[in-house]
Coordinates of N, CA and C in Angstrom, one line a residue:
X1 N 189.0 256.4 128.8 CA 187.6 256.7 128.7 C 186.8 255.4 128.6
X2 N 185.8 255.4 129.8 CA 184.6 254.2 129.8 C 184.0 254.3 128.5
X3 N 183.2 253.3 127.9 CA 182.5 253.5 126.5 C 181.6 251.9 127.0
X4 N 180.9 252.3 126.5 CA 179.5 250.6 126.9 C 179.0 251.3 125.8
X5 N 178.8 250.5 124.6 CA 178.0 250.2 123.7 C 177.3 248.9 123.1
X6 N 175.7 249.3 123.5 CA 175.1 247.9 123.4 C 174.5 247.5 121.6
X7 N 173.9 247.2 121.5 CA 173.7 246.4 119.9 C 172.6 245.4 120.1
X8 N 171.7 244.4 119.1 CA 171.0 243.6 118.8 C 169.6 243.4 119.1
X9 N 169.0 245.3 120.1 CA 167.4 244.9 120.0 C 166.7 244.8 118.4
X10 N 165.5 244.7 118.9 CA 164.4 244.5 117.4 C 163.4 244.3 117.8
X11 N 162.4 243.6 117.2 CA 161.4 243.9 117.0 C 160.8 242.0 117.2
X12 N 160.7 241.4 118.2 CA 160.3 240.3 117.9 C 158.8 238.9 118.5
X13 N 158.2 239.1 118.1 CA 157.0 238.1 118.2 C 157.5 237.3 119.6
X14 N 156.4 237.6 120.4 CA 156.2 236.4 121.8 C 156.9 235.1 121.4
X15 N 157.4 234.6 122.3 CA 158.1 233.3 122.4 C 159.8 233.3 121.7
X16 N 159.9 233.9 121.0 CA 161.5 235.0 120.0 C 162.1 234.7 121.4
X17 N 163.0 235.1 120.2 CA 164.7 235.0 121.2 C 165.4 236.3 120.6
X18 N 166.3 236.9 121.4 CA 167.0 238.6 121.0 C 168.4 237.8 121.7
X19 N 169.5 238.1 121.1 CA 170.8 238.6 121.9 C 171.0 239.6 121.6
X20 N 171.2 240.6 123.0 CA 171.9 241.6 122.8 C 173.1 241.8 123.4
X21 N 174.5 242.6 123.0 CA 176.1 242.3 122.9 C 175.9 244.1 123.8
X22 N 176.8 243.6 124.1 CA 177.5 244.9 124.7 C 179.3 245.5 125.0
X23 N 179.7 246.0 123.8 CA 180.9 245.7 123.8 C 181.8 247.0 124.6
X24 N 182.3 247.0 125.6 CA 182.8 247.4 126.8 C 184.5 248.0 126.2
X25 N 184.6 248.9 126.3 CA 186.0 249.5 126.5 C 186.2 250.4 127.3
X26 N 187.7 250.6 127.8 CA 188.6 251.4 128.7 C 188.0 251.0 130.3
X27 N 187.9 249.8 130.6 CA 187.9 249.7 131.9 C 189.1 248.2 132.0
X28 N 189.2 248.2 133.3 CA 189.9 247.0 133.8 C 188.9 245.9 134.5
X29 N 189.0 245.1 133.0 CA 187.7 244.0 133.3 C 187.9 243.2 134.5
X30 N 188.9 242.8 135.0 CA 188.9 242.0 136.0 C 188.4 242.4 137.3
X31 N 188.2 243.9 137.6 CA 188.1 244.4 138.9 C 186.4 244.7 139.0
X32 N 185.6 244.4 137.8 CA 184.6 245.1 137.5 C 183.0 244.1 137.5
X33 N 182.0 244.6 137.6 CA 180.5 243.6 137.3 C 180.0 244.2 136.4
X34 N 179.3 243.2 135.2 CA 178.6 244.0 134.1 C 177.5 243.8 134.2
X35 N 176.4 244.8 133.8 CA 175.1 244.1 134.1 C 174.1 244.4 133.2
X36 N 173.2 244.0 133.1 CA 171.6 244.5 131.9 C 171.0 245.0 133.0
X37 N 170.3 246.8 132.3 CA 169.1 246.8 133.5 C 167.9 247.1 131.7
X38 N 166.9 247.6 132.7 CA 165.8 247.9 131.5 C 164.6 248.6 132.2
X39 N 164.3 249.8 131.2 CA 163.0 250.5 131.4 C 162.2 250.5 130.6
X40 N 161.1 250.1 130.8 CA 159.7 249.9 129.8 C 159.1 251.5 130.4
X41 N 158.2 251.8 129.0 CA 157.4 253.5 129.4 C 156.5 253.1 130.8
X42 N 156.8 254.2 131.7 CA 156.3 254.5 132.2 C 156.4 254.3 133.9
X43 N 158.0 253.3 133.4 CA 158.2 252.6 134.6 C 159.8 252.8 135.3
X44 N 160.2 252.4 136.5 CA 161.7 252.8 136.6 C 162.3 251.7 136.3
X45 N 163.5 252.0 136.2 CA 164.9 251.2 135.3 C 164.7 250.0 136.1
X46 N 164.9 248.9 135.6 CA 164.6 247.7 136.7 C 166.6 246.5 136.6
X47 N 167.1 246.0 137.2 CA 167.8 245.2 137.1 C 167.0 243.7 136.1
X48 N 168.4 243.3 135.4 CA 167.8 242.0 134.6 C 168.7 240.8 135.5
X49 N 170.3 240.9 135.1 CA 171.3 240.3 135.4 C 172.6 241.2 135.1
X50 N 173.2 240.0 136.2 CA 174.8 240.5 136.2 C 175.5 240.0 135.9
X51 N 176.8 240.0 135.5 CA 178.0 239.1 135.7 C 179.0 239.8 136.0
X52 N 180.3 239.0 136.8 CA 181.4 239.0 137.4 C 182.6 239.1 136.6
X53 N 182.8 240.0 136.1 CA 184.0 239.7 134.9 C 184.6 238.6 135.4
X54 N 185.5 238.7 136.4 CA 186.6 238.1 136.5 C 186.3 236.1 137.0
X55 N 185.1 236.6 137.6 CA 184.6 234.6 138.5 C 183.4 234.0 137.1
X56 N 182.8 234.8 136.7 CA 181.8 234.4 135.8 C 180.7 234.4 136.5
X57 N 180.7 234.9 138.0 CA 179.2 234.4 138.7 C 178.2 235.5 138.2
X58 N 177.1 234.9 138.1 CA 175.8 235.7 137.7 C 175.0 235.7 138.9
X59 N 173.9 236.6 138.3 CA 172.8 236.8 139.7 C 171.8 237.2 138.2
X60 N 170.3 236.8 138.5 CA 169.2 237.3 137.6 C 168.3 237.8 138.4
X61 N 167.4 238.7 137.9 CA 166.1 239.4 138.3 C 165.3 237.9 138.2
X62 N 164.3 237.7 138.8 CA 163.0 236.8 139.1 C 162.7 236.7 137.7
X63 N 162.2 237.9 137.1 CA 161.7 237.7 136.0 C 163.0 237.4 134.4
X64 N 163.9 237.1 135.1 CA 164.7 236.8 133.8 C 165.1 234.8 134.1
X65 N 165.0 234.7 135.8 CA 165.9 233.2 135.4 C 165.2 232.2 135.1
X66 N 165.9 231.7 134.2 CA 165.3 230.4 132.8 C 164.8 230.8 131.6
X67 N 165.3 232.5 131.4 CA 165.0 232.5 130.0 C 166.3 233.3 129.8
X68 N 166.6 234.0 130.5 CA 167.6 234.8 129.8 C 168.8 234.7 130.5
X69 N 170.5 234.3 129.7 CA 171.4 234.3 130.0 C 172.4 235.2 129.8
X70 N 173.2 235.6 130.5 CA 174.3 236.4 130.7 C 175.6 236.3 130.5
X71 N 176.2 236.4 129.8 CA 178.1 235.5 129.2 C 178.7 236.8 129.2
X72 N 179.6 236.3 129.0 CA 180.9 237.5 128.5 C 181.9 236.5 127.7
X73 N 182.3 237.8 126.4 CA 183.7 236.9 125.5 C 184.5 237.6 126.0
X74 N 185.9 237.4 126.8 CA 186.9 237.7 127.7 C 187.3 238.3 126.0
X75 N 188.1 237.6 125.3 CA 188.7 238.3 123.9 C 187.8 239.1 123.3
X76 N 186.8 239.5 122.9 CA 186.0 240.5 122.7 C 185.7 241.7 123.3
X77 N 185.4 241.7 124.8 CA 185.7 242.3 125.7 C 183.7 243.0 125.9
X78 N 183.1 241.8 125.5 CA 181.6 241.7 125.1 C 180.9 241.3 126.6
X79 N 179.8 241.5 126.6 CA 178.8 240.9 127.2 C 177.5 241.1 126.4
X80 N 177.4 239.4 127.0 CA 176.1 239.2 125.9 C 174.6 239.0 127.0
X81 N 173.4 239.2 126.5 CA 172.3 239.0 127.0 C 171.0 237.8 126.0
X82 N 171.3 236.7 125.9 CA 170.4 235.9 125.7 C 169.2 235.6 125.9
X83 N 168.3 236.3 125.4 CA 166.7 236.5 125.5 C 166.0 235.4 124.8
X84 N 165.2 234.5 125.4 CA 164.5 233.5 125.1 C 163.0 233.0 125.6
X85 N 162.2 232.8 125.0 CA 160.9 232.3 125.2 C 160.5 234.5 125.7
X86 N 160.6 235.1 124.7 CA 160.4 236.4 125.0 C 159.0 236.8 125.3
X87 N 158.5 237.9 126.2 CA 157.0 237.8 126.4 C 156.6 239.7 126.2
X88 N 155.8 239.8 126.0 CA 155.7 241.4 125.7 C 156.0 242.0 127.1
X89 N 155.9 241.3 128.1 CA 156.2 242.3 129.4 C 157.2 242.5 129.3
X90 N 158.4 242.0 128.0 CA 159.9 242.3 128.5 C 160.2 243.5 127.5
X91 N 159.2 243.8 127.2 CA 159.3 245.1 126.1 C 159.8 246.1 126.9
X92 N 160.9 246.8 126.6 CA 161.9 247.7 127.5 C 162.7 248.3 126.4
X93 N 163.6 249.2 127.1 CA 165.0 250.2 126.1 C 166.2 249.3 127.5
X94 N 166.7 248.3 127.0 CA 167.8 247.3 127.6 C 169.0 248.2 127.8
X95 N 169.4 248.4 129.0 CA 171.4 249.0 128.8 C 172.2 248.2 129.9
X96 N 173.2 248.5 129.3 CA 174.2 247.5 129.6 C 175.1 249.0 130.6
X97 N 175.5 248.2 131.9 CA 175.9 248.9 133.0 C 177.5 247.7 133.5
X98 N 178.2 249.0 134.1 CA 179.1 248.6 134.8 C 179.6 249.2 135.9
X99 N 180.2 248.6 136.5 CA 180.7 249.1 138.0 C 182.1 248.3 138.8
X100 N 182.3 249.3 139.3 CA 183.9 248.3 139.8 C 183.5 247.2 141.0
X101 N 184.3 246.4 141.9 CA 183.4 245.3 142.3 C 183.7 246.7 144.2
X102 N 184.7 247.8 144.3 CA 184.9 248.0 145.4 C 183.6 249.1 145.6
X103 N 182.8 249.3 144.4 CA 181.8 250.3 144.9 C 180.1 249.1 145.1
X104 N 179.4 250.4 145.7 CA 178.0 250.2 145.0 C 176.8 250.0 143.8
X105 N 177.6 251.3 143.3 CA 176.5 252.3 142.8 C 177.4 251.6 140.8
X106 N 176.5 251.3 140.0 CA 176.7 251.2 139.0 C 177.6 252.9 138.1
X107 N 178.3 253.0 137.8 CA 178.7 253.9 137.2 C 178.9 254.3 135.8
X108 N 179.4 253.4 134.9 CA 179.0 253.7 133.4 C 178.0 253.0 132.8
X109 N 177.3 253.6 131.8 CA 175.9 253.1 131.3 C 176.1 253.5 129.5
X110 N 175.8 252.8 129.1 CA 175.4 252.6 127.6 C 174.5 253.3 127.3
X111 N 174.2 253.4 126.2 CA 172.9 254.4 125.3 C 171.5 253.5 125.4
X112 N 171.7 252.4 125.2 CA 170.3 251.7 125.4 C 170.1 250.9 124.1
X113 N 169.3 249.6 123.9 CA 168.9 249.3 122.9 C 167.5 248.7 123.2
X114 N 166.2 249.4 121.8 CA 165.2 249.1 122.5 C 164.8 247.4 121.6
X115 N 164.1 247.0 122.4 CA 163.6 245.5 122.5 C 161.9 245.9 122.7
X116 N 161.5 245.2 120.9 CA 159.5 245.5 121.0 C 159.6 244.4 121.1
X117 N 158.6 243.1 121.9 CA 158.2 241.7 121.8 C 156.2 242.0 121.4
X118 N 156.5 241.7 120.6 CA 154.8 241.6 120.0 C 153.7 240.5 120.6
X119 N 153.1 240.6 120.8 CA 151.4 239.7 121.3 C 151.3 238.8 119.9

């Protein structure tokens, strides 16, 4: 059984930094891409970043690269989301997605963790 459970939004003032963790069980990490997407009210789910279990390569949304970074702890079996120089447009409910590398379509999805950045 897939399980994505994410962790570490809150509540934080423009320019703040958030990590949020996403700790990943019952898949076979090496065959797989993890990724952050996010919906703010009103809006559709948008991609942030990805990463490659197995190579480490990333890819970022426009609006994430140079502030936010993407890791994974291979022994934890985590992915992390590094939120920096935060701005209220990034105010969203964050989830953490996965997918195997032979499909398209993302298939397991986390509950969400929401992220307020204040003015």
């Amino acid at each position: 059984q897939v399980k994505l459970v994410e962790s570490g939004g809150g509540l934080v003032q423009a320019g703040g930094s958030l990590r949020l963790s996403c700790a990943a069980s019952g898949l076979s990490f090496s065959n797989y891409r993890m990724a952050w997407f996010r919906q703010a009210p009103g809006k559709e789910r948008e991609f942030v970043a990805h990463i490659v279990w197995s190579s480490g390569s990333t890819d970022y949304a426009d609006s994430a690269k140079g502030r936010f970074t993407i890791s994974r702890d291979n022994a934890k079996n985590t992915v992390y989301l590094q939120m920096n120089s935060l701005k209220p447009e990034d105010t969203a409910v964050y989830y953490c997605a996965a997918r195997s590398l032979f499909v398209s379509q993302y298939r397991y999805w986390g509950q969400g963790t929401q992220v307020t950045v204040s003015s």
